[in-house]
PDB file of C-alpha atoms in Angstrom:
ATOM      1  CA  UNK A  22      70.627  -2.905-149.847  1.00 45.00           C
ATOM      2  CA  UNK A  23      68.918  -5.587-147.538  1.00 48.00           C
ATOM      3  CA  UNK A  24      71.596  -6.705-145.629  1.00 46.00           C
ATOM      4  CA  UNK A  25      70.358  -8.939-143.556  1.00 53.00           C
ATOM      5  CA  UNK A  26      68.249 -10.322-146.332  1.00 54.00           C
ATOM      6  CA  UNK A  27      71.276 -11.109-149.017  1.00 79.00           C
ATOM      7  CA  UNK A  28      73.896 -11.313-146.640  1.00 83.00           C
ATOM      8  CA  UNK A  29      76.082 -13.614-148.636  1.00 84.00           C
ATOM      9  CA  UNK A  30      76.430 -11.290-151.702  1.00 85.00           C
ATOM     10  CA  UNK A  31      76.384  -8.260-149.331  1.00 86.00           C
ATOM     11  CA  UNK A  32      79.534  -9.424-147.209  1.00 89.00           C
ATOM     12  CA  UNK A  33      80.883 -10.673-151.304  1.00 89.00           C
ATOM     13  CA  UNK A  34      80.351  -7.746-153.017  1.00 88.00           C
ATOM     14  CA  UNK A  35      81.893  -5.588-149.739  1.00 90.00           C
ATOM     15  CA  UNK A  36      84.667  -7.547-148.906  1.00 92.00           C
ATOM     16  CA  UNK A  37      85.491 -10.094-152.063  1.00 89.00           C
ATOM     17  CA  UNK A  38      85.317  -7.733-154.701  1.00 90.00           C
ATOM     18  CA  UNK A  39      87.955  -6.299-156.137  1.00 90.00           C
ATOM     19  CA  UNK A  40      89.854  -8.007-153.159  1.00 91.00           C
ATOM     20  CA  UNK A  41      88.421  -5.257-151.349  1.00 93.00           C
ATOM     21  CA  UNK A  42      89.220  -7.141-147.491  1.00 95.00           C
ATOM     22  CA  UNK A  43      92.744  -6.363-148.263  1.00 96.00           C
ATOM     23  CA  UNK A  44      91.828  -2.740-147.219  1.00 96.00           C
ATOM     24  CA  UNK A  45      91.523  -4.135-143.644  1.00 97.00           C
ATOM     25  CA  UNK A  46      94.373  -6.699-143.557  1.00 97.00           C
ATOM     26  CA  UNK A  47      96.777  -4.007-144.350  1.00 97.00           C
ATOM     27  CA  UNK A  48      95.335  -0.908-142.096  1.00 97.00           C
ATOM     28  CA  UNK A  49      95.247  -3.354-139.410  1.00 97.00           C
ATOM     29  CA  UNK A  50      98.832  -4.119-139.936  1.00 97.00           C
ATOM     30  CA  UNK A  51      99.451  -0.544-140.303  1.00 97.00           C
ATOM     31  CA  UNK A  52      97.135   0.080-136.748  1.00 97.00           C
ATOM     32  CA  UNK A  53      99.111  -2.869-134.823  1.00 97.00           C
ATOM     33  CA  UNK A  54     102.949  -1.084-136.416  1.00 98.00           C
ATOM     34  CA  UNK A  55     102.035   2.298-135.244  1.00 98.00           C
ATOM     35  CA  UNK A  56     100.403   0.603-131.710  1.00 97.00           C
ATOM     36  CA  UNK A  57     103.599  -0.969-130.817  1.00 97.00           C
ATOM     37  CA  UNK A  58     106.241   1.760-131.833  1.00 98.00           C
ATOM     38  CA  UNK A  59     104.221   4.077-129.824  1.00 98.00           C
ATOM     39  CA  UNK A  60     103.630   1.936-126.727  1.00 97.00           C
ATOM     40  CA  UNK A  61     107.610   1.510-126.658  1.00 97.00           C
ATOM     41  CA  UNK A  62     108.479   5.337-127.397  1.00 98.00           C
ATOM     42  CA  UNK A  63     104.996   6.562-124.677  1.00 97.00           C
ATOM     43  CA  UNK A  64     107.108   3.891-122.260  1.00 96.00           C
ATOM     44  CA  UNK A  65     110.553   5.240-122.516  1.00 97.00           C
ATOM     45  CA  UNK A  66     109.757   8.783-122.500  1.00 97.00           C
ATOM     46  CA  UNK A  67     107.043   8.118-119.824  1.00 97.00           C
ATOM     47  CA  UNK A  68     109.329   6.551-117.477  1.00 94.00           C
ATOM     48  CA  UNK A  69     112.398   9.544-117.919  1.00 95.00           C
ATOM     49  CA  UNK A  70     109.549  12.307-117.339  1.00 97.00           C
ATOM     50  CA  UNK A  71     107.924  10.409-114.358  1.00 95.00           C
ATOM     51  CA  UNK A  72     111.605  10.032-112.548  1.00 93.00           C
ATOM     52  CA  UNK A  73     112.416  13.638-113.527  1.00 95.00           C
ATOM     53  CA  UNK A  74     109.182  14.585-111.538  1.00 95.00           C
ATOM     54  CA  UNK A  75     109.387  11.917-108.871  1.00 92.00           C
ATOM     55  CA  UNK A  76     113.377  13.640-108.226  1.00 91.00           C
ATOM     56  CA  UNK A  77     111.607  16.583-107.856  1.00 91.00           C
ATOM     57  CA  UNK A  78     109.253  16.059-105.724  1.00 89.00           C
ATOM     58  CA  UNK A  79     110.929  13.969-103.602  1.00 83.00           C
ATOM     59  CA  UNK A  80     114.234  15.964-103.111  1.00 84.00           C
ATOM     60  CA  UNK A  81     113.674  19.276-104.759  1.00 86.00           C
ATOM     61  CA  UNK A  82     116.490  18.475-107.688  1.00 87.00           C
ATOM     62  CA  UNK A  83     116.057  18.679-110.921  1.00 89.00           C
ATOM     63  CA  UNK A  84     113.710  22.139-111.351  1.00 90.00           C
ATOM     64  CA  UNK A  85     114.825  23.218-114.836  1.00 95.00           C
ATOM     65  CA  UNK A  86     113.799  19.604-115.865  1.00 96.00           C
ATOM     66  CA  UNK A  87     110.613  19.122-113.622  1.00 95.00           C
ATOM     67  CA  UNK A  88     109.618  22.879-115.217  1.00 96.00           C
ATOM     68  CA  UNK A  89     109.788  21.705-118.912  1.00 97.00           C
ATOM     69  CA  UNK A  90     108.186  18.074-117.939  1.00 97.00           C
ATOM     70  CA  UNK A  91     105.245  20.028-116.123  1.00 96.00           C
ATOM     71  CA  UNK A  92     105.251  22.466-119.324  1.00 97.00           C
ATOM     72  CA  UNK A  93     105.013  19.019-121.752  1.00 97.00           C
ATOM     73  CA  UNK A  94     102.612  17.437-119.696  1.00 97.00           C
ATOM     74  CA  UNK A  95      99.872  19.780-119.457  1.00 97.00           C
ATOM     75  CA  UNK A  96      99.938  20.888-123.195  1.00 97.00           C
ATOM     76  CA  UNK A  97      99.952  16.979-124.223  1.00 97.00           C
ATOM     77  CA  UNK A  98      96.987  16.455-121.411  1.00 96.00           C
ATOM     78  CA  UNK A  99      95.500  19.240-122.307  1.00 97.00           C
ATOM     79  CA  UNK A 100      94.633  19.061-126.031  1.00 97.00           C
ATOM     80  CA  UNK A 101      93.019  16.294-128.501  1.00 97.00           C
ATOM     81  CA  UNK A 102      95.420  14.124-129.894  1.00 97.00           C
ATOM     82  CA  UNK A 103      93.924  14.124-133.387  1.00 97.00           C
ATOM     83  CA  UNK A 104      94.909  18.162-132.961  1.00 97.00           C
ATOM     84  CA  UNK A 105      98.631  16.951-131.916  1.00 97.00           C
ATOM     85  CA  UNK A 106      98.397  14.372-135.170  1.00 97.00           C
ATOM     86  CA  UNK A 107      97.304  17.339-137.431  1.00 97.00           C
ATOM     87  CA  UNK A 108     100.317  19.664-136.048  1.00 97.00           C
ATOM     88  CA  UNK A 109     102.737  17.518-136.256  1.00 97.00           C
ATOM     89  CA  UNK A 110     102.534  16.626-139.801  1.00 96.00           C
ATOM     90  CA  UNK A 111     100.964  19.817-141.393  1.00 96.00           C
ATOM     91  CA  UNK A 112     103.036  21.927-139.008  1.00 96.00           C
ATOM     92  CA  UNK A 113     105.959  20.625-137.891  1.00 96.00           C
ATOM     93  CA  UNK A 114     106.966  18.025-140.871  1.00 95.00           C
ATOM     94  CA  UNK A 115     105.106  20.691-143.567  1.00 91.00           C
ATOM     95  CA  UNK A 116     108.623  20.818-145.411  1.00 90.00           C
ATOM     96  CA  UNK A 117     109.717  18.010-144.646  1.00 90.00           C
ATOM     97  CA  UNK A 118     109.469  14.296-146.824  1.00 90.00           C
ATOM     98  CA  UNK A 119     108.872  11.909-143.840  1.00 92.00           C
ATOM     99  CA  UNK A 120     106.666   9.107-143.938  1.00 95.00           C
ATOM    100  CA  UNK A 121     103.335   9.178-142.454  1.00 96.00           C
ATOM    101  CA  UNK A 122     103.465   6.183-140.231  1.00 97.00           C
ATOM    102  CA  UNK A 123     106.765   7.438-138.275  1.00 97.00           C
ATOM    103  CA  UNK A 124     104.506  10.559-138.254  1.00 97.00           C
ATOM    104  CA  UNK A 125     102.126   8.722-136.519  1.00 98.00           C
ATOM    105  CA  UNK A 126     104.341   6.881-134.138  1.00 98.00           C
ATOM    106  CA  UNK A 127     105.694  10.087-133.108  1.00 98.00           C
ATOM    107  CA  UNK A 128     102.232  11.931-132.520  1.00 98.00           C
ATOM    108  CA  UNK A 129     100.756   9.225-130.778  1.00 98.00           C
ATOM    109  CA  UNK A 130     103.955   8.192-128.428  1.00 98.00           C
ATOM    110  CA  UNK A 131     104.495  11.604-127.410  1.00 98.00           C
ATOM    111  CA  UNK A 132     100.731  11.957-126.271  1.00 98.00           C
ATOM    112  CA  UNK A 133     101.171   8.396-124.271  1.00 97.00           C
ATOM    113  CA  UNK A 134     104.570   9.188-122.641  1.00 98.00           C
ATOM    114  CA  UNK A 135     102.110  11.909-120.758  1.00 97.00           C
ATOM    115  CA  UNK A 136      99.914   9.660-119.477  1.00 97.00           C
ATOM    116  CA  UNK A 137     102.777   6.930-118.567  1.00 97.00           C
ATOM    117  CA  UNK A 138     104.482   9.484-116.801  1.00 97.00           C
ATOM    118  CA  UNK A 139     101.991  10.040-114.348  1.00 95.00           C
ATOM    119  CA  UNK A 140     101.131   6.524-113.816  1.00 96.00           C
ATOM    120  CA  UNK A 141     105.013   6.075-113.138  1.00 95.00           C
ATOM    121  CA  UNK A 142     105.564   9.111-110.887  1.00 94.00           C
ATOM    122  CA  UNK A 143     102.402   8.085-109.129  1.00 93.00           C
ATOM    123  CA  UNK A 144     103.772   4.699-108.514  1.00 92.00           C
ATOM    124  CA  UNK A 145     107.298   6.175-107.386  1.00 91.00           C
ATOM    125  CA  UNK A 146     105.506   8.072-104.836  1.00 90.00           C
ATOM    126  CA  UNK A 147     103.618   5.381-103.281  1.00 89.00           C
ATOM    127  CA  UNK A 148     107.088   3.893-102.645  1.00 88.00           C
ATOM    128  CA  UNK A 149     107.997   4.645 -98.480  1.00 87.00           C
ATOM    129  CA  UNK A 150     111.090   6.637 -98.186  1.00 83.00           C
ATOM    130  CA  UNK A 151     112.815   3.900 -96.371  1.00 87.00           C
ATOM    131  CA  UNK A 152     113.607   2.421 -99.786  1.00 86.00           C
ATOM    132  CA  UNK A 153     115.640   5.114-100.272  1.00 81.00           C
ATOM    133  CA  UNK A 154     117.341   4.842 -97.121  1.00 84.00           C
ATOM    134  CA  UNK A 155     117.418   1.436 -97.581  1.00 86.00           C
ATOM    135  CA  UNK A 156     119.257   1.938-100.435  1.00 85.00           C
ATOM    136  CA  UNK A 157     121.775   4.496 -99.134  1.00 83.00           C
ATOM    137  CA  UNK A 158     122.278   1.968 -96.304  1.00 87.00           C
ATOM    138  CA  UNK A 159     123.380  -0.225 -99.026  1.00 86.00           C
ATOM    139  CA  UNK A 160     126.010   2.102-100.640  1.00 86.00           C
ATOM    140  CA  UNK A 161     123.964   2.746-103.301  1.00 85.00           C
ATOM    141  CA  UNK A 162     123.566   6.189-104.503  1.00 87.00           C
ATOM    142  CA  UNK A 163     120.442   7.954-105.334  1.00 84.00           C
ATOM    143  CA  UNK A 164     120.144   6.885-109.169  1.00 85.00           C
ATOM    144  CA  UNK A 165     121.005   3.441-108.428  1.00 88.00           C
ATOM    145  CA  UNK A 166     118.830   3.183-105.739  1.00 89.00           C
ATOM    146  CA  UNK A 167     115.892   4.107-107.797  1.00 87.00           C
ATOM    147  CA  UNK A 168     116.818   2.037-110.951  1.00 86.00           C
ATOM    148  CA  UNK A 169     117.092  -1.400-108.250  1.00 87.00           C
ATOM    149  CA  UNK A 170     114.644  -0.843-105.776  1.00 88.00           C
ATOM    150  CA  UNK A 171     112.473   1.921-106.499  1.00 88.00           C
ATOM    151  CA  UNK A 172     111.136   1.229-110.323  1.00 87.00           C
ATOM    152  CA  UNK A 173     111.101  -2.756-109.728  1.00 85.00           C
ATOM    153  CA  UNK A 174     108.298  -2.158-106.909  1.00 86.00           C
ATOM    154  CA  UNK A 175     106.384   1.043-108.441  1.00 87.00           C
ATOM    155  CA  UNK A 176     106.605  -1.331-112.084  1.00 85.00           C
ATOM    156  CA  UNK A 177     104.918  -4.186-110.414  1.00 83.00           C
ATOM    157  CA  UNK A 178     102.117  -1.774-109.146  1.00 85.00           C
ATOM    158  CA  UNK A 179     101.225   0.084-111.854  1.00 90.00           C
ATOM    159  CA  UNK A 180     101.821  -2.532-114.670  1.00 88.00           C
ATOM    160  CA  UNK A 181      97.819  -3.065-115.043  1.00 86.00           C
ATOM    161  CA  UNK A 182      97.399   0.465-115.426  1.00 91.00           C
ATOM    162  CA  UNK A 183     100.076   1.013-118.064  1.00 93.00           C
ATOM    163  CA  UNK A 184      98.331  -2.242-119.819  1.00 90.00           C
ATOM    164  CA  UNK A 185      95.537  -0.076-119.585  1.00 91.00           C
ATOM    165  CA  UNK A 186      97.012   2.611-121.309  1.00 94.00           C
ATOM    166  CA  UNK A 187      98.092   0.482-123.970  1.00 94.00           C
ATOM    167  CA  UNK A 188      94.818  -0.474-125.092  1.00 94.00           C
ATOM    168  CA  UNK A 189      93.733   3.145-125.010  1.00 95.00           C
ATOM    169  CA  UNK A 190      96.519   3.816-127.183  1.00 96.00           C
ATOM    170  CA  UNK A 191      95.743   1.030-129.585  1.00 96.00           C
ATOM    171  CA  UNK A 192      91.794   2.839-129.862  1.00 95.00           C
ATOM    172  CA  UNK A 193      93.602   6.197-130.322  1.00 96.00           C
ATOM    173  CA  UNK A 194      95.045   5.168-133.321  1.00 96.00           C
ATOM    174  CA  UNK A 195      91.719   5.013-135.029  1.00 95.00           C
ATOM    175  CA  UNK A 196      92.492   9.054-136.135  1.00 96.00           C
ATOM    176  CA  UNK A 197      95.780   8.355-137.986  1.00 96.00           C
ATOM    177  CA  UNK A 198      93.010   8.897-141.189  1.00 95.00           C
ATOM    178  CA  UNK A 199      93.223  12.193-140.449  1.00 95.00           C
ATOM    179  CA  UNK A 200      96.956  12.247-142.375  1.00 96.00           C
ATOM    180  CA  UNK A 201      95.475  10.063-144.939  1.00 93.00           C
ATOM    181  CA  UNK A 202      97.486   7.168-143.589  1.00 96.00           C
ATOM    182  CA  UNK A 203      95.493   3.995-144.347  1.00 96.00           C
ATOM    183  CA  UNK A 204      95.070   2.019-140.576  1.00 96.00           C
ATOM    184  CA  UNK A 205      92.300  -0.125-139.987  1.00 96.00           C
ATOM    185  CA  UNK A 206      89.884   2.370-139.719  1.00 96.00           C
ATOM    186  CA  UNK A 207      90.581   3.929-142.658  1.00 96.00           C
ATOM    187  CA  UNK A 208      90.593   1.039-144.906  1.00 96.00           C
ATOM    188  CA  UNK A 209      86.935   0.368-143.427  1.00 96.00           C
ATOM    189  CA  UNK A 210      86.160   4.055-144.629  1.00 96.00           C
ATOM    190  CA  UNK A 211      87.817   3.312-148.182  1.00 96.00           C
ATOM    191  CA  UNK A 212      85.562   0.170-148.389  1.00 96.00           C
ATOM    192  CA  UNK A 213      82.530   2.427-147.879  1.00 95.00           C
ATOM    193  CA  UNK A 214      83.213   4.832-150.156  1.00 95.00           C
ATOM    194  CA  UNK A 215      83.279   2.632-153.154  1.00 94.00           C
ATOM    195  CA  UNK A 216      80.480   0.279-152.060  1.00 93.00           C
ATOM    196  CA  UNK A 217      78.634   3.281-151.001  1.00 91.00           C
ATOM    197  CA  UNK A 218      77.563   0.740-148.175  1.00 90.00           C
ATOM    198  CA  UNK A 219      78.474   1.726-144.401  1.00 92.00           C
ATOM    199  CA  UNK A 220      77.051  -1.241-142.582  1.00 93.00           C
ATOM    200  CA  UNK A 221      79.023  -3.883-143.462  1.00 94.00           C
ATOM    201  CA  UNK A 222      82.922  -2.740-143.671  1.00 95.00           C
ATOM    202  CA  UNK A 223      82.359   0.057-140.099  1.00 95.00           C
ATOM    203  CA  UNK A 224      81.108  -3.027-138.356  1.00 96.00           C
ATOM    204  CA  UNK A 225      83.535  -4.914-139.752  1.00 96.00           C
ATOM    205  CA  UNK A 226      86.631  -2.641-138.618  1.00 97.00           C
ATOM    206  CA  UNK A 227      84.521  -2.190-134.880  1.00 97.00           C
ATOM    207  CA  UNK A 228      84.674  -5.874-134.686  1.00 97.00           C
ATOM    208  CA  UNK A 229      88.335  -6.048-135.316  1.00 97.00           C
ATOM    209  CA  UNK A 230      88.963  -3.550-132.539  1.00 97.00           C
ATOM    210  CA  UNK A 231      86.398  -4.830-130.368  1.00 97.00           C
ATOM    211  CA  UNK A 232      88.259  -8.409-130.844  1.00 97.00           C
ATOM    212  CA  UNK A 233      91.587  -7.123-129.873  1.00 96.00           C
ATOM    213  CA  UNK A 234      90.809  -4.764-126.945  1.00 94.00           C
ATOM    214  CA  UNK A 235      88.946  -7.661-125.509  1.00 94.00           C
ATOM    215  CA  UNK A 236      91.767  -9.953-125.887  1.00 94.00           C
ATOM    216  CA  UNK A 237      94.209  -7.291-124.444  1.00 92.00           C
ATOM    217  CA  UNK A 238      91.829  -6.981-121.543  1.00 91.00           C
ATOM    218  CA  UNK A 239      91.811 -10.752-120.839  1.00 92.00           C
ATOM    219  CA  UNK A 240      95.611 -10.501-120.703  1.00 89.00           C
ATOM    220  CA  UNK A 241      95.355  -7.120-118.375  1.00 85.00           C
ATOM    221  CA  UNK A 242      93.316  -9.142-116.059  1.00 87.00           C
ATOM    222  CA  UNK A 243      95.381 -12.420-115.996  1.00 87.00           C
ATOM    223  CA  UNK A 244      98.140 -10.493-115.044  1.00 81.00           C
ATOM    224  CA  UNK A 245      96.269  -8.824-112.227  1.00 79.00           C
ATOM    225  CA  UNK A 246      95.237 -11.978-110.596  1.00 83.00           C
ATOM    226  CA  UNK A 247      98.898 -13.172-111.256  1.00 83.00           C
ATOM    227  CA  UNK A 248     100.585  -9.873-109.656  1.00 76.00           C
ATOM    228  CA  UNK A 249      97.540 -10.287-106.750  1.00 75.00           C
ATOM    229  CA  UNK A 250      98.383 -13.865-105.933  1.00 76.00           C
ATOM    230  CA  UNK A 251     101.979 -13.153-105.760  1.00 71.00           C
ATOM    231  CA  UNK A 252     101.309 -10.792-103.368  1.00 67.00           C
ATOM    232  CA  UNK A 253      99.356 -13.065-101.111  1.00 66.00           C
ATOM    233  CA  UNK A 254     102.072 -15.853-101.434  1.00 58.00           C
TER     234      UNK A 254
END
């Protein structure tokens, strides 16, 4: 096929056939579902690891903890996360009748929470100690003092880099094929298999993506010149 030189029946026959662009509409819904449950669950579980290690570190508490966090972390960090997908839900969930998107969330979140957590603990640790004694000064006692004064600070400082982290997440999501859950990507490769046509409906899905991490990116960097002129005020 010519693409370039019937480009109006190519993008009809691709997309308008057989209501064929429904494919993307509903992987991409699928993509942004999975995206946001596993931003929120990478978050949570990001931030409890990072103040289990930053307790640690800082005070020497904590070591059964720290031991299993350091044990999560480096098996998370240190394999694929299509190979985590693939575990999970021909391993793990082999027996078991759970949906493929929670599936998903699950894989995906627990890879992020690694990569929050180190943002986070590396954000604690750039907090001086007299915050702490600031906060003992106060009355408060260790927990509160790093749930009030500790995580406000290291959260303003590393809140581009976990923005960051959510737009790497969002492109990480582009393996959830691999349990044959229809995302975006996936519908693009459905698409191509009964056109037999790759151009069209791969550029079409890299567009989508390209359109979002772009916007996400804008945002990332608005809020960096925000957080930089409040510093400056």
């Amino acid at each position: 096929m010519h693409i370039f030189g019937d480009l109006p029946d190519a993008l009809s026959n691709t997309f308008l056939k057989d209501d064929r662009w429904k494919y993307l509409t509903d992987g991409l819904s699928t993509t942004l579902l999975v995206t946001f449950f596993a931003v929120i669950l990478g978050m949570v579980l990001g931030f409890l690891i990072a103040i289990v290690r930053a307790t640690h570190d800082k005070n020497g508490k904590l070591g059964v903890l720290n031991f299993f966090a350091k044990v999560y972390l480096t098996v998370i960090r240190g394999t694929p996360v299509v190979v985590q997908l693939l575990i999970l839900y021909f391993i793990i969930f082999a027996t078991v009748n759970i949906d493929k998107t929670l599936v998903a969330i699950l894989a995906f979140g627990l890879n992020s929470a690694a990569y929050v957590a180190e943002i986070v603990r590396s954000g604690i640790m750039s907090i001086d100690n007299g915050q702490f004694e600031a906060g003992a000064s106060l009355g408060l006692n260790y927990s509160k003092t790093m749930l009030f004064i500790i995580l406000p600070q290291a959260f303003k400082n590393i809140l581009p880099a976990l923005a960051n982290e959510c737009i790497v997440l969002l492109k990480e999501t582009s393996v959830a094929g691999y349990i044959a859950l229809v995302d975006l990507t996936k519908g693009g490769d459905i698409i191509r298999s009964q056109t037999y046509e790759a151009f069209l409906p791969l550029i079409a899905v890299a567009i989508i993506y390209l359109v979002m991490v772009m916007f996400l990116s804008a945002m990332v960097s608005r809020l960096e010149r925000r957080l930089a002129k409040s510093d400056r005020g």
